[in-house]
Short mmCIF file of C-alpha atoms in Angstrom, two decimals:
data_model
loop_
_atom_site.label_atom_id
_atom_site.label_comp_id
_atom_site.label_asym_id
_atom_site.label_seq_id
_atom_site.Cartn_x
_atom_site.Cartn_y
_atom_site.Cartn_z
CA UNK A 1 104.90 -85.35 -165.28
CA UNK A 2 103.48 -86.52 -168.59
CA UNK A 3 100.23 -86.32 -170.50
CA UNK A 4 98.66 -88.03 -173.52
CA UNK A 5 95.94 -86.64 -175.79
CA UNK A 6 93.99 -87.35 -178.98
CA UNK A 7 93.06 -84.46 -181.21
CA UNK A 8 91.24 -83.18 -184.28
CA UNK A 9 92.48 -82.37 -187.79
CA UNK A 10 93.65 -78.85 -188.54
CA UNK A 11 94.88 -77.42 -191.81
CA UNK A 12 98.53 -76.36 -191.64
CA UNK A 13 99.16 -72.75 -192.79
CA UNK A 14 101.76 -71.93 -195.38
CA UNK A 15 105.22 -70.96 -194.14
CA UNK A 16 107.58 -68.45 -195.71
CA UNK A 17 111.25 -69.35 -195.49
CA UNK A 18 113.61 -66.44 -195.94
CA UNK A 19 116.85 -67.88 -194.57
CA UNK A 20 118.61 -70.94 -193.29
CA UNK A 21 119.96 -71.24 -189.76
CA UNK A 22 123.37 -72.83 -189.26
CA UNK A 23 124.15 -73.64 -185.64
CA UNK A 24 127.67 -72.79 -184.53
CA UNK A 25 129.34 -75.45 -182.37
CA UNK A 26 128.41 -73.82 -179.06
CA UNK A 27 125.77 -75.21 -176.70
CA UNK A 28 123.19 -73.04 -175.02
CA UNK A 29 123.76 -72.17 -171.35
CA UNK A 30 127.49 -72.84 -171.82
CA UNK A 31 130.50 -71.06 -170.34
CA UNK A 32 131.06 -69.46 -173.74
CA UNK A 33 127.53 -68.08 -173.54
CA UNK A 34 128.12 -66.55 -170.11
CA UNK A 35 131.26 -64.89 -171.48
CA UNK A 36 129.10 -63.30 -174.18
CA UNK A 37 126.67 -62.12 -171.49
CA UNK A 38 129.61 -60.50 -169.69
CA UNK A 39 130.63 -58.74 -172.89
CA UNK A 40 127.08 -57.47 -173.36
CA UNK A 41 127.16 -56.13 -169.80
CA UNK A 42 130.25 -54.02 -170.50
CA UNK A 43 129.03 -52.78 -173.90
CA UNK A 44 125.69 -51.68 -172.43
CA UNK A 45 127.49 -50.04 -169.51
CA UNK A 46 129.30 -47.78 -171.97
CA UNK A 47 126.48 -47.14 -174.45
CA UNK A 48 123.27 -47.18 -172.40
CA UNK A 49 125.06 -45.74 -169.36
CA UNK A 50 126.10 -42.70 -171.41
CA UNK A 51 122.47 -42.15 -172.44
CA UNK A 52 121.10 -42.74 -168.93
CA UNK A 53 123.37 -40.09 -167.44
CA UNK A 54 122.23 -37.36 -169.84
CA UNK A 55 120.13 -35.79 -167.08
CA UNK A 56 123.37 -34.43 -165.56
CA UNK A 57 124.33 -32.79 -168.86
CA UNK A 58 120.79 -31.39 -169.18
CA UNK A 59 121.16 -29.55 -165.86
CA UNK A 60 124.43 -28.05 -167.07
CA UNK A 61 123.07 -27.09 -170.48
CA UNK A 62 120.16 -25.26 -168.84
CA UNK A 63 122.75 -23.00 -167.22
CA UNK A 64 125.04 -22.74 -170.25
CA UNK A 65 122.17 -21.93 -172.65
CA UNK A 66 119.64 -20.06 -170.46
CA UNK A 67 117.69 -18.67 -173.42
CA UNK A 68 117.11 -22.16 -174.92
CA UNK A 69 113.88 -23.94 -173.98
CA UNK A 70 113.90 -27.07 -171.85
CA UNK A 71 112.02 -28.84 -174.64
CA UNK A 72 114.82 -28.26 -177.16
CA UNK A 73 117.56 -29.31 -174.74
CA UNK A 74 115.56 -32.44 -173.87
CA UNK A 75 115.70 -33.41 -177.53
CA UNK A 76 119.43 -34.12 -177.20
CA UNK A 77 118.83 -36.97 -174.78
CA UNK A 78 115.72 -38.10 -176.63
CA UNK A 79 117.56 -38.25 -179.95
CA UNK A 80 120.24 -40.50 -178.49
CA UNK A 81 117.97 -43.45 -177.88
CA UNK A 82 115.57 -42.47 -180.67
CA UNK A 83 118.29 -42.77 -183.32
CA UNK A 84 119.58 -45.96 -181.69
CA UNK A 85 116.10 -47.43 -182.07
CA UNK A 86 115.42 -45.92 -185.49
CA UNK A 87 118.51 -47.62 -186.93
CA UNK A 88 117.80 -50.86 -185.07
CA UNK A 89 116.62 -52.74 -188.16
CA UNK A 90 119.86 -51.88 -189.94
CA UNK A 91 122.19 -52.62 -187.03
CA UNK A 92 120.34 -55.89 -186.34
CA UNK A 93 120.56 -56.94 -189.99
CA UNK A 94 124.23 -55.94 -190.08
CA UNK A 95 124.89 -58.13 -187.03
CA UNK A 96 123.36 -61.10 -188.87
CA UNK A 97 125.17 -60.44 -192.15
CA UNK A 98 128.65 -59.31 -191.08
CA UNK A 99 131.09 -60.35 -188.31
CA UNK A 100 129.51 -58.97 -185.15
CA UNK A 101 132.81 -57.94 -183.46
CA UNK A 102 133.54 -55.61 -186.38
CA UNK A 103 130.03 -54.16 -186.28
CA UNK A 104 130.29 -53.37 -182.56
CA UNK A 105 133.84 -52.00 -182.82
CA UNK A 106 132.82 -49.64 -185.62
CA UNK A 107 129.80 -48.50 -183.60
CA UNK A 108 131.95 -47.70 -180.58
CA UNK A 109 134.30 -45.53 -182.64
CA UNK A 110 131.38 -43.53 -184.05
CA UNK A 111 129.60 -43.20 -180.67
CA UNK A 112 132.74 -42.19 -178.79
CA UNK A 113 133.76 -39.83 -181.55
CA UNK A 114 130.34 -38.16 -181.30
CA UNK A 115 130.96 -37.21 -177.66
CA UNK A 116 134.41 -35.89 -178.48
CA UNK A 117 132.98 -33.84 -181.37
CA UNK A 118 130.23 -32.50 -179.07
CA UNK A 119 132.88 -31.11 -176.72
CA UNK A 120 133.86 -28.61 -179.43
CA UNK A 121 130.29 -27.41 -180.04
CA UNK A 122 129.06 -24.09 -178.70
CA UNK A 123 125.40 -24.17 -179.72
CA UNK A 124 122.45 -26.44 -178.84
CA UNK A 125 122.09 -27.35 -182.53
CA UNK A 126 125.65 -28.62 -182.61
CA UNK A 127 124.99 -30.74 -179.53
CA UNK A 128 121.80 -32.10 -181.13
CA UNK A 129 123.75 -33.26 -184.17
CA UNK A 130 126.71 -34.76 -182.28
CA UNK A 131 125.76 -35.85 -178.76
CA UNK A 132 122.24 -36.60 -180.00
CA UNK A 133 122.17 -37.90 -183.59
CA UNK A 134 125.75 -39.06 -184.21
CA UNK A 135 125.99 -40.83 -180.85
CA UNK A 136 122.72 -42.60 -181.66
CA UNK A 137 124.14 -43.86 -184.96
CA UNK A 138 127.14 -45.47 -183.31
CA UNK A 139 125.22 -46.54 -180.22
CA UNK A 140 122.74 -48.51 -182.32
CA UNK A 141 125.49 -50.83 -183.57
CA UNK A 142 126.58 -51.38 -179.96
CA UNK A 143 123.33 -51.56 -178.02
CA UNK A 144 121.01 -53.59 -180.31
CA UNK A 145 123.32 -56.65 -180.57
CA UNK A 146 124.14 -56.48 -176.86
CA UNK A 147 120.42 -56.57 -176.00
CA UNK A 148 119.82 -59.62 -178.22
CA UNK A 149 122.74 -61.97 -177.66
CA UNK A 150 121.93 -63.19 -174.12
CA UNK A 151 118.55 -64.55 -175.25
CA UNK A 152 120.21 -66.34 -178.17
CA UNK A 153 122.89 -67.99 -176.05
CA UNK A 154 120.70 -68.90 -173.05
CA UNK A 155 117.65 -71.16 -172.66
CA UNK A 156 117.01 -72.15 -169.05
CA UNK A 157 118.27 -68.88 -167.57
CA UNK A 158 117.32 -66.55 -170.42
CA UNK A 159 115.61 -64.00 -168.17
CA UNK A 160 118.48 -63.90 -165.68
CA UNK A 161 121.12 -63.59 -168.41
CA UNK A 162 119.31 -60.80 -170.27
CA UNK A 163 118.68 -58.81 -167.11
CA UNK A 164 122.27 -59.27 -165.94
CA UNK A 165 123.49 -57.88 -169.27
CA UNK A 166 121.18 -54.87 -169.13
CA UNK A 167 122.33 -54.24 -165.57
CA UNK A 168 125.42 -52.84 -167.22
CA UNK A 169 123.34 -49.92 -168.48
CA UNK A 170 122.14 -49.08 -164.97
CA UNK A 171 125.57 -49.43 -163.40
CA UNK A 172 127.03 -47.34 -166.18
CA UNK A 173 124.43 -44.66 -165.62
CA UNK A 174 125.09 -44.81 -161.86
CA UNK A 175 128.81 -44.20 -161.90
CA UNK A 176 128.74 -42.04 -165.03
CA UNK A 177 126.22 -39.67 -163.40
CA UNK A 178 128.49 -39.21 -160.39
CA UNK A 179 131.67 -39.02 -162.45
CA UNK A 180 130.14 -36.61 -164.95
CA UNK A 181 128.95 -34.24 -162.21
CA UNK A 182 132.38 -34.34 -160.53
CA UNK A 183 134.27 -33.83 -163.79
CA UNK A 184 132.02 -30.97 -164.89
CA UNK A 185 132.62 -29.24 -161.56
CA UNK A 186 136.38 -29.72 -161.83
CA UNK A 187 137.15 -29.37 -165.56
CA UNK A 188 133.96 -28.25 -167.33
CA UNK A 189 131.37 -30.01 -169.46
CA UNK A 190 133.62 -30.07 -172.55
CA UNK A 191 136.28 -32.23 -170.88
CA UNK A 192 133.61 -34.42 -169.39
CA UNK A 193 132.32 -35.15 -172.90
CA UNK A 194 135.83 -35.97 -174.12
CA UNK A 195 136.49 -38.38 -171.27
CA UNK A 196 133.14 -40.06 -171.90
CA UNK A 197 133.95 -40.49 -175.59
CA UNK A 198 137.35 -42.04 -174.88
CA UNK A 199 135.75 -44.54 -172.49
CA UNK A 200 133.20 -45.61 -175.11
CA UNK A 201 135.86 -46.18 -177.78
CA UNK A 202 138.19 -48.09 -175.44
CA UNK A 203 135.43 -50.35 -174.13
CA UNK A 204 134.10 -51.14 -177.60
CA UNK A 205 137.49 -52.05 -179.07
CA UNK A 206 138.51 -54.19 -176.09
CA UNK A 207 135.27 -56.13 -175.60
CA UNK A 208 134.01 -56.55 -179.18
CA UNK A 209 135.99 -59.80 -179.83
CA UNK A 210 133.73 -61.55 -177.28
CA UNK A 211 130.54 -60.53 -179.07
CA UNK A 212 129.64 -63.34 -181.43
CA UNK A 213 126.30 -64.81 -182.45
CA UNK A 214 125.52 -68.43 -181.60
CA UNK A 215 123.84 -69.07 -184.96
CA UNK A 216 124.64 -67.89 -188.46
CA UNK A 217 122.09 -67.17 -191.16
CA UNK A 218 122.83 -67.98 -194.79
CA UNK A 219 120.78 -67.41 -197.92
CA UNK A 220 118.16 -64.73 -198.54
CA UNK A 221 117.75 -62.72 -195.35
CA UNK A 222 116.43 -59.19 -195.85
CA UNK A 223 116.08 -56.69 -193.03
CA UNK A 224 113.61 -58.85 -191.06
CA UNK A 225 111.22 -61.80 -191.30
CA UNK A 226 108.16 -60.38 -193.08
CA UNK A 227 105.89 -63.11 -191.69
CA UNK A 228 106.74 -62.04 -188.14
CA UNK A 229 106.54 -58.26 -188.50
CA UNK A 230 103.21 -58.58 -190.32
CA UNK A 231 101.52 -60.51 -187.50
CA UNK A 232 99.00 -59.13 -185.02
CA UNK A 233 101.21 -60.22 -182.13
CA UNK A 234 104.04 -58.09 -183.43
CA UNK A 235 101.68 -55.14 -183.89
CA UNK A 236 100.48 -55.37 -180.27
CA UNK A 237 104.05 -55.74 -179.00
CA UNK A 238 105.13 -52.79 -181.15
CA UNK A 239 102.44 -50.52 -179.71
CA UNK A 240 103.19 -51.62 -176.15
CA UNK A 241 106.88 -50.90 -176.72
CA UNK A 242 106.07 -47.31 -177.71
CA UNK A 243 104.68 -46.61 -174.24
CA UNK A 244 107.23 -48.80 -172.43
CA UNK A 245 110.12 -46.83 -173.95
CA UNK A 246 108.56 -43.48 -173.11
CA UNK A 247 107.87 -44.58 -169.55
CA UNK A 248 111.37 -45.98 -169.14
CA UNK A 249 113.26 -42.84 -170.12
CA UNK A 250 110.90 -40.23 -168.65
CA UNK A 251 112.16 -40.48 -165.04
CA UNK A 252 115.78 -40.14 -166.20
CA UNK A 253 114.83 -37.03 -168.17
CA UNK A 254 112.56 -35.29 -165.65
CA UNK A 255 113.26 -36.40 -162.08
CA UNK A 256 116.74 -34.79 -161.77
CA UNK A 257 115.54 -31.43 -163.21
CA UNK A 258 112.38 -31.73 -161.05
CA UNK A 259 114.58 -31.96 -157.96
CA UNK A 260 116.58 -28.88 -158.98
CA UNK A 261 113.79 -26.77 -160.51
CA UNK A 262 110.74 -27.47 -158.33
CA UNK A 263 112.12 -28.96 -155.12
CA UNK A 264 114.87 -26.29 -155.20
CA UNK A 265 117.87 -28.44 -154.28
CA UNK A 266 121.42 -28.14 -155.61
CA UNK A 267 122.57 -29.62 -158.91
CA UNK A 268 124.61 -32.12 -156.90
CA UNK A 269 121.38 -33.50 -155.46
CA UNK A 270 119.99 -33.60 -158.99
CA UNK A 271 122.86 -35.87 -159.94
CA UNK A 272 122.19 -37.94 -156.83
CA UNK A 273 118.59 -38.48 -157.96
CA UNK A 274 119.91 -39.80 -161.28
CA UNK A 275 122.24 -42.11 -159.37
CA UNK A 276 119.38 -43.45 -157.26
CA UNK A 277 117.41 -44.22 -160.42
CA UNK A 278 120.30 -46.14 -161.92
CA UNK A 279 121.27 -47.88 -158.69
CA UNK A 280 117.78 -49.18 -157.97
CA UNK A 281 117.43 -50.15 -161.62
CA UNK A 282 120.49 -52.35 -161.20
CA UNK A 283 118.99 -54.16 -158.22
CA UNK A 284 115.63 -54.61 -159.95
CA UNK A 285 117.18 -56.42 -162.89
CA UNK A 286 118.66 -59.01 -160.56
CA UNK A 287 115.13 -59.69 -159.31
CA UNK A 288 113.18 -59.34 -162.56
CA UNK A 289 115.34 -61.80 -164.50
CA UNK A 290 114.60 -64.85 -162.32
CA UNK A 291 110.99 -63.63 -161.96
CA UNK A 292 110.59 -63.63 -165.75
CA UNK A 293 111.98 -67.18 -165.88
CA UNK A 294 109.27 -68.29 -163.42
CA UNK A 295 106.10 -66.32 -164.28
CA UNK A 296 106.98 -65.35 -167.84
CA UNK A 297 108.30 -62.03 -169.18
CA UNK A 298 104.86 -60.62 -170.05
CA UNK A 299 103.53 -60.83 -166.50
CA UNK A 300 106.84 -59.61 -165.10
CA UNK A 301 106.54 -56.56 -167.37
CA UNK A 302 102.92 -55.93 -166.33
CA UNK A 303 103.91 -56.04 -162.66
CA UNK A 304 106.65 -53.45 -163.23
CA UNK A 305 104.30 -51.17 -165.19
CA UNK A 306 101.56 -51.26 -162.56
CA UNK A 307 104.06 -50.55 -159.78
CA UNK A 308 105.47 -47.62 -161.80
CA UNK A 309 101.96 -46.24 -162.31
CA UNK A 310 101.29 -46.36 -158.57
CA UNK A 311 104.61 -44.65 -157.83
CA UNK A 312 103.86 -41.78 -160.24
CA UNK A 313 100.44 -40.91 -158.81
CA UNK A 314 100.97 -41.87 -155.16
CA UNK A 315 104.55 -40.64 -154.61
CA UNK A 316 105.67 -38.22 -157.31
CA UNK A 317 102.54 -36.19 -158.00
CA UNK A 318 101.37 -35.32 -154.44
CA UNK A 319 104.73 -34.45 -152.85
CA UNK A 320 107.33 -31.74 -153.52
CA UNK A 321 110.22 -32.55 -151.20
CA UNK A 322 113.71 -33.96 -151.48
CA UNK A 323 112.86 -36.96 -149.32
CA UNK A 324 109.86 -38.02 -151.39
CA UNK A 325 111.73 -37.29 -154.63
CA UNK A 326 114.43 -39.74 -153.58
CA UNK A 327 111.77 -42.31 -152.63
CA UNK A 328 110.09 -41.82 -156.01
CA UNK A 329 113.43 -42.23 -157.77
CA UNK A 330 114.08 -45.44 -155.85
CA UNK A 331 110.69 -46.95 -156.71
CA UNK A 332 110.68 -45.86 -160.36
CA UNK A 333 114.29 -46.97 -160.70
CA UNK A 334 113.44 -50.37 -159.25
CA UNK A 335 110.27 -50.94 -161.29
CA UNK A 336 111.39 -49.15 -164.44
CA UNK A 337 114.85 -50.67 -164.53
CA UNK A 338 113.42 -53.93 -165.81
CA UNK A 339 111.11 -52.47 -168.46
CA UNK A 340 113.63 -52.43 -171.25
CA UNK A 341 114.96 -55.88 -170.28
CA UNK A 342 111.64 -57.61 -170.88
CA UNK A 343 111.32 -56.70 -174.56
CA UNK A 344 114.01 -59.13 -175.83
CA UNK A 345 112.57 -61.88 -173.62
CA UNK A 346 109.02 -61.40 -174.90
CA UNK A 347 110.28 -61.22 -178.48
CA UNK A 348 112.23 -64.47 -178.09
CA UNK A 349 109.22 -66.14 -176.46
CA UNK A 350 106.87 -65.16 -179.27
CA UNK A 351 109.09 -65.41 -182.34
CA UNK A 352 112.14 -67.56 -181.52
CA UNK A 353 115.81 -66.56 -181.40
CA UNK A 354 117.20 -67.38 -184.86
CA UNK A 355 116.49 -63.90 -186.27
CA UNK A 356 116.21 -62.11 -182.96
CA UNK A 357 118.69 -59.38 -183.94
CA UNK A 358 116.73 -58.20 -186.97
CA UNK A 359 113.27 -58.71 -185.44
CA UNK A 360 114.18 -56.84 -182.28
CA UNK A 361 115.85 -54.19 -184.41
CA UNK A 362 112.54 -53.52 -186.16
CA UNK A 363 110.73 -53.61 -182.84
CA UNK A 364 112.98 -50.90 -181.44
CA UNK A 365 111.47 -48.52 -183.97
CA UNK A 366 108.68 -48.34 -181.41
CA UNK A 367 111.18 -47.03 -178.90
CA UNK A 368 111.98 -44.21 -181.32
CA UNK A 369 108.36 -43.14 -181.29
CA UNK A 370 108.13 -43.46 -177.50
CA UNK A 371 111.20 -41.41 -176.73
CA UNK A 372 110.49 -38.79 -179.40
CA UNK A 373 106.98 -38.26 -178.03
CA UNK A 374 107.37 -38.61 -174.26
CA UNK A 375 110.34 -36.44 -173.35
CA UNK A 376 110.01 -33.53 -175.83
CA UNK A 377 106.25 -33.29 -175.31
CA UNK A 378 106.86 -33.43 -171.57
CA UNK A 379 109.31 -30.55 -171.92
CA UNK A 380 106.73 -28.62 -173.94
CA UNK A 381 104.09 -29.20 -171.23
CA UNK A 382 106.57 -28.01 -168.62
CA UNK A 383 107.26 -24.77 -170.51
CA UNK A 384 103.62 -24.08 -171.42
CA UNK A 385 101.72 -25.11 -168.28
CA UNK A 386 104.41 -25.15 -165.61
CA UNK A 387 106.45 -22.08 -166.42
CA UNK A 388 109.55 -24.26 -166.54
CA UNK A 389 109.22 -25.20 -162.85
CA UNK A 390 105.82 -26.83 -162.14
CA UNK A 391 105.98 -30.50 -163.25
CA UNK A 392 102.34 -31.45 -162.53
CA UNK A 393 101.33 -31.82 -166.19
CA UNK A 394 104.53 -33.73 -166.95
CA UNK A 395 103.92 -36.21 -164.13
CA UNK A 396 100.36 -36.96 -165.27
CA UNK A 397 101.61 -37.38 -168.83
CA UNK A 398 104.26 -39.89 -167.76
CA UNK A 399 101.71 -41.85 -165.74
CA UNK A 400 99.50 -42.16 -168.82
CA UNK A 401 102.36 -43.89 -170.64
CA UNK A 402 102.64 -46.57 -167.94
CA UNK A 403 98.86 -47.17 -167.98
CA UNK A 404 98.69 -47.55 -171.77
CA UNK A 405 101.66 -49.93 -171.83
CA UNK A 406 100.13 -52.18 -169.15
CA UNK A 407 96.81 -52.43 -171.02
CA UNK A 408 98.53 -53.34 -174.30
CA UNK A 409 100.76 -56.02 -172.74
CA UNK A 410 97.75 -57.67 -171.11
CA UNK A 411 95.97 -57.59 -174.47
CA UNK A 412 98.99 -59.23 -176.09
CA UNK A 413 99.01 -61.98 -173.46
CA UNK A 414 95.28 -62.64 -173.86
CA UNK A 415 95.57 -62.83 -177.63
CA UNK A 416 98.59 -65.14 -177.44
CA UNK A 417 97.14 -67.69 -175.02
CA UNK A 418 93.87 -67.83 -176.94
CA UNK A 419 95.63 -68.81 -180.13
CA UNK A 420 95.19 -72.54 -180.70
CA UNK A 421 98.89 -73.05 -181.49
CA UNK A 422 100.18 -71.86 -178.10
CA UNK A 423 102.07 -68.74 -177.10
CA UNK A 424 104.98 -69.02 -179.51
CA UNK A 425 105.04 -67.95 -183.13
CA UNK A 426 108.65 -68.70 -184.00
CA UNK A 427 109.43 -68.65 -187.72
CA UNK A 428 110.34 -71.78 -189.61
CA UNK A 429 113.93 -72.99 -189.57
CA UNK A 430 115.66 -75.17 -192.15
CA UNK A 431 117.64 -77.47 -189.82
CA UNK A 432 118.32 -80.83 -191.49
CA UNK A 433 116.80 -83.89 -189.86
CA UNK A 434 117.01 -87.58 -190.83
CA UNK A 435 114.40 -88.61 -193.36
CA UNK A 436 113.74 -91.86 -195.16
CA UNK A 437 111.88 -92.76 -198.33
CA UNK A 438 108.98 -93.88 -196.15
CA UNK A 439 108.46 -90.40 -194.70
CA UNK A 440 108.47 -88.69 -198.09
CA UNK A 441 105.12 -90.09 -199.20
CA UNK A 442 101.92 -88.14 -198.83
CA UNK A 443 100.17 -91.01 -197.07
CA UNK A 444 102.14 -92.34 -194.09
CA UNK A 445 101.87 -95.33 -191.86
CA UNK A 446 101.63 -94.54 -188.17
CA UNK A 447 105.03 -94.08 -186.53
CA UNK A 448 106.28 -92.92 -183.15
CA UNK A 449 108.90 -90.17 -183.14
CA UNK A 450 110.91 -89.17 -180.08
CA UNK A 451 112.37 -85.67 -179.64
CA UNK A 452 114.43 -84.03 -176.93
CA UNK A 453 112.80 -80.65 -176.25
CA UNK A 454 113.98 -77.94 -173.84
CA UNK A 455 110.99 -77.46 -171.50
CA UNK A 456 111.57 -75.59 -168.25
CA UNK A 457 108.01 -75.53 -166.89
CA UNK A 458 104.44 -76.67 -167.40
CA UNK A 459 103.81 -73.67 -169.62
CA UNK A 460 106.52 -74.87 -172.02
CA UNK A 461 105.10 -78.39 -172.26
CA UNK A 462 101.61 -76.93 -172.59
CA UNK A 463 102.72 -74.82 -175.56
CA UNK A 464 104.10 -77.95 -177.27
CA UNK A 465 100.89 -79.87 -176.57
CA UNK A 466 98.67 -77.08 -177.95
CA UNK A 467 100.80 -76.81 -181.08
CA UNK A 468 100.58 -80.57 -181.73
CA UNK A 469 96.86 -80.59 -181.06
CA UNK A 470 96.20 -77.73 -183.46
CA UNK A 471 97.97 -79.56 -186.29
CA UNK A 472 95.90 -82.74 -185.97
CA UNK A 473 98.44 -84.99 -184.25
CA UNK A 474 96.75 -88.21 -183.10
CA UNK A 475 98.71 -88.94 -179.93
CA UNK A 476 101.55 -87.33 -178.03
CA UNK A 477 103.30 -87.48 -174.65
CA UNK A 478 105.36 -84.75 -172.97
CA UNK A 479 107.67 -85.47 -170.05
CA UNK A 480 109.26 -82.55 -168.21
CA UNK A 481 111.56 -84.78 -166.17
CA UNK A 482 113.27 -86.40 -169.14
CA UNK A 483 112.76 -83.39 -171.47
CA UNK A 484 111.30 -85.70 -174.12
CA UNK A 485 108.28 -85.45 -176.38
CA UNK A 486 106.94 -88.64 -177.94
CA UNK A 487 104.57 -88.31 -180.91
CA UNK A 488 102.58 -91.11 -182.53
CA UNK A 489 101.17 -89.99 -185.87
CA UNK A 490 100.90 -90.62 -189.57
CA UNK A 491 102.36 -87.24 -190.39
CA UNK A 492 105.85 -86.95 -191.94
CA UNK A 493 108.75 -86.67 -189.53
CA UNK A 494 109.81 -83.27 -190.91
CA UNK A 495 106.31 -81.87 -190.37
CA UNK A 496 106.15 -83.12 -186.77
CA UNK A 497 109.50 -81.62 -185.87
CA UNK A 498 108.52 -78.32 -187.49
CA UNK A 499 105.36 -78.18 -185.37
CA UNK A 500 107.43 -78.51 -182.20
CA UNK A 501 110.04 -75.99 -183.34
CA UNK A 502 107.33 -73.41 -184.03
CA UNK A 503 106.84 -73.14 -180.27
CA UNK A 504 110.32 -71.63 -180.05
CA UNK A 505 111.74 -74.51 -178.00
CA UNK A 506 115.11 -76.11 -178.70
CA UNK A 507 114.25 -79.43 -180.37
CA UNK A 508 116.50 -82.39 -181.20
CA UNK A 509 115.30 -85.45 -183.11
CA UNK A 510 116.21 -88.74 -181.39
CA UNK A 511 114.59 -91.72 -183.11
CA UNK A 512 111.52 -93.16 -184.83
CA UNK A 513 109.85 -96.58 -184.66
CA UNK A 514 106.76 -98.17 -186.18
CA UNK A 515 103.42 -97.58 -184.51
CA UNK A 516 103.41 -101.09 -183.06
CA UNK A 517 106.33 -100.14 -180.81
CA UNK A 518 104.77 -96.93 -179.56
CA UNK A 519 104.12 -98.16 -176.05
CA UNK A 520 107.72 -99.26 -175.67
CA UNK A 521 109.06 -95.88 -176.75
CA UNK A 522 106.69 -94.04 -174.43
CA UNK A 523 107.77 -96.17 -171.50
CA UNK A 524 111.48 -95.66 -172.10
CA UNK A 525 111.23 -91.95 -172.95
#
């Protein structure tokens, strides 16, 4: 399928270059890339799984510290992911500046050591500082790189790879919830914390050698690309991520205690609810990844948010029974399990993958706000309006988070597709391409340039066409079958290639000929 267009002139905006990208000798979608995805799976199993299973510890702490409010104890779990997200810009920048295996190994030692230190604490404040804050510090240097790398190494199967990696978090939460409950019953919560810490350290040290970036940045880098984080697209995505993060973690925080406190089942069943959440979240990621590759990550995220909203008000709110609680956990686990997986995919789609670690690190600041607001405020509502047992106000509050996130993601999509330069806003890259003395002049004779561009669907080719059209390109042809884009224009070669690269697609320059040979190139492309 191919198409040819003529277009109008459009003034090219200024670009700010803050770094140079050097490609390492690894191809996208390679076996080496899938090995990195496997490493991300294991790292997220240890780090995110430990955070996802906090609901089991919360049940125990409510018994160990009966005079402490649910709101305060909820802060321990909230601080874990909040600190991970708060330090995201630093851990992402560190992953771009220093050898990533060392960054992840150091993070695992800190995170695991935090759990071991927590086992010697005897007050909620001590647990807040160790299991909450200190674990978050180490977890940030594990989780942020592991969330980013699959999108950098993969092109055609980016959604599948990212969701497979994040499946590690759900599987980790699944077996860690069961193991934690069993170990607490047999040896106490202190020894459970120590075992958890040892697992985190061992996993980080063993797997970190696999965790390498596909590209390396040299030159002036900073914490993030200012041009990206100052854009309206980033602002909309940031706000949406606030509500996505709150909605993602709320079921893990409140459904297990809801089962124990309001449904009046045993703490073992509370742990089972947590396991259902994690198990269904694992299955959902296997579905959401390919779905995102087909319909796009934004619409996949909207579908999950709407389904979560329906589950909250149609299943959780009206019923107080073990059966319906398990059904609610299954639905929210299935729909919510993919929420956190879509953020790296949307970020890569909008802004490219070269500085994905630092950009996503800044974006995860939104998750700090979401987790710090949703869970503690929910605990406060429970204590004030529910007497510690009636979760009605909490359920309505969680549903509002899903609704707000869905509205903001739709607004982001509408704004993106209405932009004349397509849906991608990837920052400029300084890859070297062949240039001649002819292409260095301000006035150019018409030439035909041929590029190999990774385009997986009509939306990809459409983004390239819109970008070329907006920059005043006279004639262009896109061909999905051959993965080639042929451009006939008087613009410099470097400028044409930059226009295509701004769409976020992998672009390789092939050849150029004079305008008189344009029809021949188009036919053979």
